[in-house]
Coordinates of C-alpha atoms and ligand atoms in Angstrom, one line a residue:
X107 CA 173.2 -11.5 -48.5
X108 CA 174.3 -8.8 -46.1
X109 CA 177.9 -9.3 -47.1
X110 CA 177.1 -8.9 -50.8
X111 CA 175.4 -5.6 -50.0
X112 CA 178.3 -4.4 -47.9
X113 CA 180.7 -5.1 -50.8
X114 CA 178.5 -3.5 -53.4
X115 CA 178.2 -0.1 -51.8
X116 CA 180.4 2.9 -52.4
X117 CA 182.3 2.3 -49.2
X118 CA 184.5 -0.3 -50.9
X119 CA 184.3 1.0 -54.4
X120 CA 185.2 4.6 -53.7
X121 CA 186.4 4.7 -50.1
X122 CA 187.5 8.4 -50.2
X123 CA 184.2 9.6 -51.7
X124 CA 182.3 7.5 -49.1
X125 CA 184.3 9.0 -46.3
X126 CA 183.7 12.6 -47.5
X127 CA 179.9 12.0 -47.9
X128 CA 179.7 10.3 -44.6
X129 CA 181.5 13.2 -42.8
X130 CA 179.3 15.8 -44.6
X131 CA 176.2 13.9 -43.6
X132 CA 177.3 13.6 -40.0
X133 CA 177.7 17.4 -40.0
X134 CA 174.1 17.6 -41.1
X135 CA 174.6 18.2 -44.8
X136 CA 173.5 16.3 -47.9
X137 CA 176.1 15.0 -50.3
X138 CA 176.1 12.8 -53.4
X139 CA 178.4 11.5 -56.1
X140 CA 177.5 13.2 -59.4
X141 CA 178.4 13.6 -63.1
X142 CA 180.7 11.3 -65.0
X143 CA 181.2 8.9 -62.2
X144 CA 177.5 8.1 -61.9
X145 CA 177.2 7.9 -65.6
X146 CA 180.0 5.4 -65.9
X147 CA 178.9 3.5 -62.8
X148 CA 175.4 3.0 -64.4
X149 CA 177.1 2.0 -67.6
X150 CA 179.2 -0.6 -65.8
X151 CA 182.3 1.1 -67.1
X152 CA 185.5 2.1 -65.3
X153 CA 185.2 5.4 -63.5
X154 CA 188.0 7.9 -63.8
X155 CA 187.3 10.6 -61.2
X156 CA 184.6 10.9 -58.7
X157 CA 183.0 14.3 -58.0
X158 CA 180.8 15.1 -55.1
X159 CA 178.0 17.7 -54.9
X160 CA 176.7 19.0 -51.5
X161 CA 174.5 21.6 -50.0
X162 CA 177.3 22.7 -47.7
X163 CA 179.0 25.9 -48.8
X164 CA 182.7 25.9 -49.6
X165 CA 183.4 27.5 -46.2
X166 CA 181.4 24.8 -44.5
X167 CA 183.3 22.1 -46.4
X168 CA 186.6 23.6 -45.5
X169 CA 185.6 23.7 -41.8
X170 CA 185.0 19.9 -41.9
X171 CA 188.1 18.7 -43.7
X172 CA 191.6 19.5 -42.4
X173 CA 193.2 19.4 -45.8
X174 CA 191.5 21.2 -48.7
X175 CA 192.6 23.2 -51.8
X176 CA 190.7 26.1 -53.3
X177 CA 190.7 24.8 -56.9
X178 CA 187.6 26.7 -58.0
X179 CA 186.1 28.4 -55.0
X180 CA 184.4 31.1 -57.1
X181 CA 182.4 28.2 -58.7
X182 CA 181.8 26.6 -55.3
X183 CA 184.5 23.9 -55.8
X184 CA 186.9 22.8 -53.1
X185 CA 189.3 19.9 -53.5
X186 CA 189.3 17.7 -50.4
X187 CA 192.6 15.9 -49.9
X188 CA 192.4 12.4 -48.3
X189 CA 194.3 9.4 -49.7
X190 CA 193.0 10.7 -53.0
X191 CA 191.7 14.1 -53.8
X192 CA 188.1 14.6 -54.6
X193 CA 186.3 17.8 -55.9
X194 CA 183.4 18.8 -53.7
X195 CA 181.1 21.4 -55.3
X196 CA 178.3 23.2 -53.6
X197 CA 174.8 22.9 -55.3
X198 CA 174.7 25.7 -57.8
X199 CA 172.9 27.0 -60.8
X200 CA 174.3 29.2 -63.5
X201 CA 172.4 32.4 -64.2
X202 CA 172.4 34.5 -67.5
X203 CA 175.1 33.8 -70.0
X204 CA 175.9 36.9 -72.1
X205 CA 178.9 35.4 -73.9
X206 CA 177.6 32.0 -74.9
X207 CA 180.2 30.4 -72.7
X208 CA 180.7 31.5 -69.1
X209 CA 177.8 32.2 -66.8
X210 CA 177.8 35.8 -65.6
X211 CA 177.4 34.6 -62.1
X212 CA 177.2 31.4 -60.2
X213 CA 174.3 31.1 -57.7
X214 CA 174.3 28.6 -54.9
X215 CA 171.0 26.8 -54.8
X216 CA 169.2 24.8 -52.1
X217 CA 168.3 21.5 -53.7
X218 CA 170.0 18.7 -55.5
X219 CA 167.4 18.8 -58.2
X220 CA 168.3 22.4 -59.1
X221 CA 172.0 21.5 -59.2
X222 CA 171.3 18.5 -61.5
X223 CA 169.1 20.7 -63.7
X224 CA 172.0 22.9 -64.7
X225 CA 174.1 20.0 -66.0
X226 CA 174.5 19.4 -69.7
X227 CA 173.0 16.0 -70.6
X228 CA 170.6 13.6 -68.9
X229 CA 173.3 11.0 -68.7
X230 CA 175.5 13.4 -66.8
X231 CA 172.7 14.7 -64.5
X232 CA 172.2 11.8 -62.1
X233 CA 173.4 11.5 -58.5
X234 CA 174.2 8.5 -56.3
X235 CA 173.8 8.3 -52.5
X236 CA 176.4 6.5 -50.5
X237 CA 174.0 3.6 -50.2
X238 CA 174.1 3.3 -54.0
X239 CA 170.6 4.7 -54.5
X240 CA 170.3 6.4 -57.9
X241 CA 168.7 9.9 -58.1
X242 CA 167.5 10.3 -61.6
X243 CA 165.1 13.2 -62.3
X244 CA 165.7 13.5 -66.0
X245 CA 165.7 10.0 -67.3
X246 CA 169.5 9.5 -67.4
X247 CA 169.3 5.8 -66.9
X248 CA 166.9 5.2 -69.7
X249 CA 169.1 7.4 -72.0
X250 CA 172.0 5.2 -71.1
X251 CA 170.0 2.1 -71.8
X252 CA 168.9 3.5 -75.2
X253 CA 172.3 5.0 -76.0
X254 CA 171.1 8.6 -76.3
X255 CA 172.7 12.0 -75.6
X256 CA 169.9 14.4 -74.7
X257 CA 170.2 17.9 -73.3
X258 CA 168.6 18.5 -69.9
X259 CA 165.6 20.7 -70.6
X260 CA 165.4 22.8 -73.8
X261 CA 168.4 22.1 -76.0
X262 CA 168.2 25.5 -77.8
X263 CA 168.3 27.2 -74.5
X264 CA 171.1 25.0 -73.0
X265 CA 173.3 25.5 -76.1
X266 CA 172.6 29.2 -76.1
X267 CA 173.8 29.4 -72.5
X268 CA 177.0 27.6 -73.3
X269 CA 178.1 26.8 -76.8
X270 CA 180.7 24.3 -75.7
X271 CA 178.0 21.9 -74.8
X272 CA 177.4 21.3 -78.6
X273 CA 180.9 19.9 -78.9
X274 CA 180.6 18.0 -75.7
X275 CA 177.5 16.3 -77.0
X276 CA 179.4 15.1 -80.0
X277 CA 182.4 14.1 -77.9
X278 CA 180.3 12.0 -75.6
X279 CA 178.6 10.4 -78.6
X280 CA 182.0 9.4 -80.0
X281 CA 183.2 8.1 -76.6
X282 CA 180.1 6.1 -75.8
X283 CA 178.8 5.3 -79.3
X284 CA 175.5 7.0 -78.4
X285 CA 173.3 8.8 -80.8
X286 CA 172.2 12.4 -80.4
X287 CA 168.5 12.7 -79.6
X288 CA 166.8 14.5 -82.5
X289 CA 165.9 17.8 -80.8
X290 CA 169.4 18.0 -79.3
X291 CA 171.0 17.4 -82.8
X292 CA 168.6 19.9 -84.4
X293 CA 169.5 22.5 -81.8
X294 CA 173.2 22.0 -82.7
X295 CA 172.4 22.3 -86.4
X296 CA 170.6 25.6 -85.9
X297 CA 173.0 27.1 -83.3
X298 CA 176.3 25.8 -84.6
X299 CA 177.7 29.3 -85.4
X300 CA 177.8 30.1 -81.7
X301 CA 180.7 27.6 -81.3
X302 CA 182.8 30.6 -82.5
X303 CA 182.5 32.0 -78.9
X304 CA 184.3 29.0 -77.4
X305 CA 188.1 29.4 -77.0
X306 CA 190.1 27.4 -79.5
X307 CA 191.9 25.7 -76.5
X308 CA 188.6 24.2 -75.4
X309 CA 187.7 23.2 -78.9
X310 CA 191.1 21.5 -79.3
X311 CA 190.5 19.5 -76.1
X312 CA 187.2 18.2 -77.3
X313 CA 188.5 17.3 -80.8
X314 CA 191.3 15.4 -79.2
X315 CA 188.9 13.6 -77.0
X316 CA 187.0 12.6 -80.1
X317 CA 189.9 11.1 -81.8
X318 CA 191.1 9.3 -78.7
X319 CA 187.6 7.9 -78.3
X320 CA 186.5 4.5 -79.5
X321 CA 184.4 5.9 -82.3
X322 CA 186.4 8.8 -83.8
X323 CA 184.7 8.5 -87.2
X324 CA 181.3 8.9 -85.6
X325 CA 182.5 12.0 -83.8
X326 CA 184.1 13.7 -86.8
X327 CA 181.0 12.8 -88.9
X328 CA 178.7 14.5 -86.4
X329 CA 181.2 17.4 -86.3
X330 CA 180.8 17.8 -90.0
X331 CA 177.1 16.9 -90.3
X332 CA 176.0 19.3 -87.6
X333 CA 177.7 22.2 -89.4
X334 CA 180.2 22.8 -86.5
X335 CA 183.2 22.0 -88.7
X336 CA 182.2 24.9 -91.0
X337 CA 183.2 27.4 -88.3
X338 CA 186.7 26.1 -88.2
X339 CA 189.5 26.2 -90.8
X340 CA 190.8 23.1 -92.5
X341 CA 189.0 20.8 -94.8
X342 CA 187.1 18.6 -92.4
X343 CA 184.7 17.4 -95.0
X344 CA 187.3 16.1 -97.4
X345 CA 188.9 14.3 -94.6
X346 CA 185.7 12.6 -93.4
X347 CA 185.9 9.3 -95.1
X348 CA 189.5 8.7 -94.0
X349 CA 188.6 9.0 -90.3
X350 CA 186.9 5.6 -90.8
X351 CA 190.4 4.1 -90.9
X352 CA 191.6 6.1 -87.9
X353 CA 191.7 3.6 -85.1
X354 CA 192.3 5.5 -81.9
X355 CA 196.0 5.9 -81.2
X356 CA 196.8 6.9 -77.7
X357 CA 198.8 10.0 -78.6
X358 CA 196.6 12.9 -79.4
X359 CA 199.2 14.4 -81.7
X360 CA 198.4 11.5 -84.1
X361 CA 195.0 13.0 -84.6
X362 CA 196.6 16.3 -85.7
X363 CA 199.0 14.3 -88.0
X364 CA 196.0 12.5 -89.6
X365 CA 194.1 15.8 -90.0
X366 CA 197.2 17.4 -91.5
X367 CA 197.7 14.6 -93.9
X368 CA 194.4 15.4 -95.5
X369 CA 195.0 19.2 -95.9
X370 CA 197.0 21.0 -98.6
X371 CA 200.6 20.8 -97.7
X372 CA 201.0 24.6 -97.7
X373 CA 198.1 25.1 -95.2
X374 CA 199.4 22.7 -92.6
X375 CA 201.5 25.1 -90.6
X376 CA 198.9 27.8 -90.4
X377 CA 196.3 25.2 -89.4
X378 CA 198.4 23.8 -86.6
X379 CA 199.0 27.4 -85.4
X380 CA 195.3 28.2 -85.5
X381 CA 194.5 25.2 -83.4
X382 CA 197.3 26.2 -81.0
X383 CA 199.2 22.9 -81.3
X384 CA 202.3 22.8 -79.2
X385 CA 205.8 22.8 -80.7
X386 CA 206.1 19.2 -79.8
X387 CA 202.8 18.3 -81.5
X388 CA 203.9 20.3 -84.6
X389 CA 207.2 18.4 -84.6
X390 CA 205.4 15.1 -84.4
X391 CA 203.0 16.1 -87.3
X392 CA 206.0 17.2 -89.4
X393 CA 207.8 13.9 -88.8
X394 CA 204.7 11.8 -89.6
X395 CA 204.0 13.7 -92.8
X396 CA 207.6 13.3 -93.9
X397 CA 207.6 9.6 -93.1
X398 CA 204.3 9.1 -95.1
X399 CA 205.8 11.1 -97.9
X400 CA 208.8 8.8 -97.9
X401 CA 206.6 5.7 -97.9
X402 CA 204.7 7.1 -100.8
X403 CA 207.8 6.4 -102.9
X404 CA 207.3 2.7 -102.2
X405 CA 209.6 2.0 -99.3
X406 CA 211.7 3.8 -96.7
X407 CA 215.4 4.2 -97.3
X408 CA 217.8 3.2 -94.5
X409 CA 218.4 6.9 -93.8
X410 CA 214.7 7.4 -93.3
X411 CA 214.4 4.4 -91.1
X412 CA 217.2 5.9 -89.0
X413 CA 215.7 9.4 -89.0
X414 CA 212.2 8.5 -87.7
X415 CA 211.4 6.9 -84.4
X416 CA 209.6 3.5 -84.3
X417 CA 206.5 5.3 -83.1
X418 CA 206.5 7.7 -86.1
X419 CA 207.2 4.9 -88.5
X420 CA 204.3 2.8 -87.1
X421 CA 201.8 5.7 -87.3
X422 CA 203.0 6.7 -90.8
X423 CA 202.8 3.2 -92.0
X424 CA 199.2 2.9 -90.7
X425 CA 198.2 6.3 -92.1
X426 CA 200.0 5.6 -95.4
X427 CA 198.0 2.4 -95.9
X428 CA 194.8 4.4 -95.3
X429 CA 195.5 7.4 -97.6
X430 CA 198.0 6.4 -100.2
X431 CA 196.7 5.0 -103.4
X432 CA 199.6 2.7 -103.7
X433 CA 199.6 -0.5 -101.6
X434 CA 202.6 -1.0 -99.4
X435 CA 203.7 -4.5 -99.9
X436 CA 206.3 -4.9 -97.2
X437 CA 205.0 -5.5 -93.7
X438 CA 205.8 -2.9 -91.0
X439 CA 207.7 -5.5 -89.0
X440 CA 210.2 -5.8 -91.8
X441 CA 210.9 -2.1 -91.8
X442 CA 211.2 -2.1 -88.0
X443 CA 213.6 -5.0 -88.1
X444 CA 215.7 -3.3 -90.7
X445 CA 215.7 -0.2 -88.5
X446 CA 216.8 -2.2 -85.5
X447 CA 219.7 -3.6 -87.4
X448 CA 221.2 -0.2 -88.1
X449 CA 224.5 -0.1 -86.2
X450 CA 223.6 3.2 -84.4
X451 CA 220.3 4.2 -82.9
X452 CA 221.0 8.0 -82.7
X453 CA 223.8 10.3 -83.7
X454 CA 225.0 10.3 -80.1
X455 CA 226.0 6.7 -80.5
X456 CA 228.8 7.7 -82.9
X457 CA 232.1 7.1 -81.2
X458 CA 233.7 10.4 -82.4
X459 CA 232.4 13.9 -82.1
X460 CA 233.0 17.4 -83.4
X461 CA 236.0 17.9 -81.1
X462 CA 237.7 14.9 -82.5
X463 CA 237.3 16.2 -86.0
X464 CA 238.6 19.6 -84.9
X465 CA 241.7 18.0 -83.4
X466 CA 242.3 15.8 -86.4
X467 CA 241.9 18.6 -88.9
X468 CA 243.7 21.1 -86.8
X469 CA 241.2 23.6 -88.2
X470 CA 238.7 26.2 -86.9
X471 CA 235.1 25.6 -86.0
X472 CA 232.6 26.1 -88.7
X473 CA 229.6 24.6 -90.5
X474 CA 231.9 22.0 -92.0
X475 CA 231.7 20.0 -88.8
X476 CA 228.0 19.4 -89.1
X477 CA 228.4 18.6 -92.7
X478 CA 231.0 16.0 -92.0
X479 CA 229.1 14.5 -89.1
X480 CA 225.9 14.3 -91.2
X481 CA 227.8 12.5 -94.0
X482 CA 229.6 10.3 -91.5
X483 CA 226.2 9.4 -89.9
X484 CA 224.8 8.3 -93.3
X485 CA 228.0 6.3 -94.0
X486 CA 227.6 4.4 -90.7
X487 CA 223.9 4.0 -91.0
X488 CA 224.2 2.5 -94.5
X489 CA 227.1 0.2 -93.3
X490 CA 229.7 1.8 -95.5
X491 CA 232.0 2.4 -92.6
X492 CA 232.1 0.9 -89.1
X493 CA 231.4 2.9 -86.0
X494 CA 235.0 2.6 -84.9
X495 CA 237.5 5.4 -84.1
X496 CA 240.3 4.2 -86.2
X497 CA 238.2 3.5 -89.2
X498 CA 236.4 6.8 -88.9
X499 CA 239.8 8.6 -88.6
X500 CA 241.1 6.8 -91.6
X501 CA 238.0 7.8 -93.6
X502 CA 238.2 11.4 -92.5
X503 CA 241.9 11.7 -93.3
X504 CA 241.3 10.2 -96.7
X505 CA 238.3 12.3 -97.6
X506 CA 239.1 15.7 -96.0
X507 CA 242.8 16.0 -95.3
X508 CA 245.3 16.2 -98.0
Ligands
ATP270 P1 184.8 13.0 -68.4 O1 184.9 11.5 -68.3 O2 185.2 13.6 -69.7 O3 185.6 13.7 -67.2 P2 182.5 14.1 -67.1 O4 181.1 13.8 -67.3 O5 183.1 13.9 -65.8 O6 183.3 13.3 -68.2 P3 183.4 16.8 -66.8 O7 183.8 17.8 -67.9 O8 184.5 16.3 -65.9 O9 182.7 15.6 -67.5 O10 182.3 17.4 -66.0 C1 181.7 16.9 -64.8 C2 180.2 17.1 -64.8 O11 179.9 18.5 -64.8 C3 179.5 16.6 -66.1 O12 179.1 15.2 -65.9 C4 178.2 17.5 -66.1 O13 177.3 17.0 -65.2 C5 178.8 18.8 -65.6 N1 179.3 19.7 -66.7 C6 180.5 19.8 -67.2 N2 180.6 20.7 -68.2 C7 179.4 21.2 -68.3 C8 178.9 22.2 -69.2 N3 179.6 22.8 -70.0 N4 177.6 22.5 -69.0 C9 176.8 21.8 -68.1 N5 177.2 20.9 -67.3 C10 178.5 20.6 -67.4
MG271 MG1 185.2 14.4 -65.2

């Protein structure tokens, strides 16, 4: 019995967190695991990162642990570096929000309860002692049992303090398949315009968490139903039904590709710029859209199979099946097999380069080199000539040298 208890406590589950809490307690302070780790522990789900809350001030935390990093000292957060790094934050509350986003100042408070009270949802407002005793002032455990996202305290007030919480509510709902408690949902409905105060970077992060979640459709549906989507450009409503078919891909850029697929073609670039997508994300979206477009004609040509990566083809195939009216009869595996049988995987595999062409032609550099290489690529890809120096030289002499 004793052994079971020993194994069940935090000591073995989260050794670094246990050690930090133990040290803080030895120095006369209180310390608890808080936030997402407690939520996921109660849900019996894997825990990503463990955060600790304490009544020790950042200065006091730094005096106890030899290796710390000031990651957010103005908010009371210090990173304690052991075998793994753990954020330790001093009990705090947030007073007066004049911009609907950032508290004007952070006030350190004396009790755990006050710290838990400033947290967004009841499921995120629990704490755990190092002996695995749950501290749950706001009914977080019951909310988890019932599958409910509920603001701590008055939702109108909490969303007026920080508008990002509205989007977080929806994101958690999509990740956990929880419903929004009715007052919490109504508060989002009435305060949704305040989301405009949140930076687009933060919005992007939350949207991406929604479509990487297990229930992206649920999230996008709430995003639309709550009115939040009206504050942002792009046709979210039209795209709604299609998100049903969006099974979460583990690349967030696929969400942007799926979104882009349901917009007017001429709007896509402006939209991706508005949402501050990276160049890499924009490139991925462009490739997926082009590949879907190719598929819309019935099947991919060999040149298209060569042009797009297997990832892009797979995503485009899946998206195409969801949004194209025409059914794609050939299985994806057949396309991929055909791609793999192309003699070269990239242009770099061609055994001659621009310098060879220059030497053979005894000519000056110019755009002609790229034109020839492009044509040569297509000839090799389609099996018209072999990727062989002599054969290519023969072809080149015949076609371009007289
Ligand atoms: P995730 O798995 O996404 O990391 P999390 O619950 O750990 O989920 P974080 O954004 O890492 O979420 O925040 C940690 C904790 O801090 C939350 O559980 C919550 O208690 C609190 N919190 C975070 N953001 C807010 C906010 N905007 N308003 C109030 N409390 C917040
Ligand atoms: Mg977290």
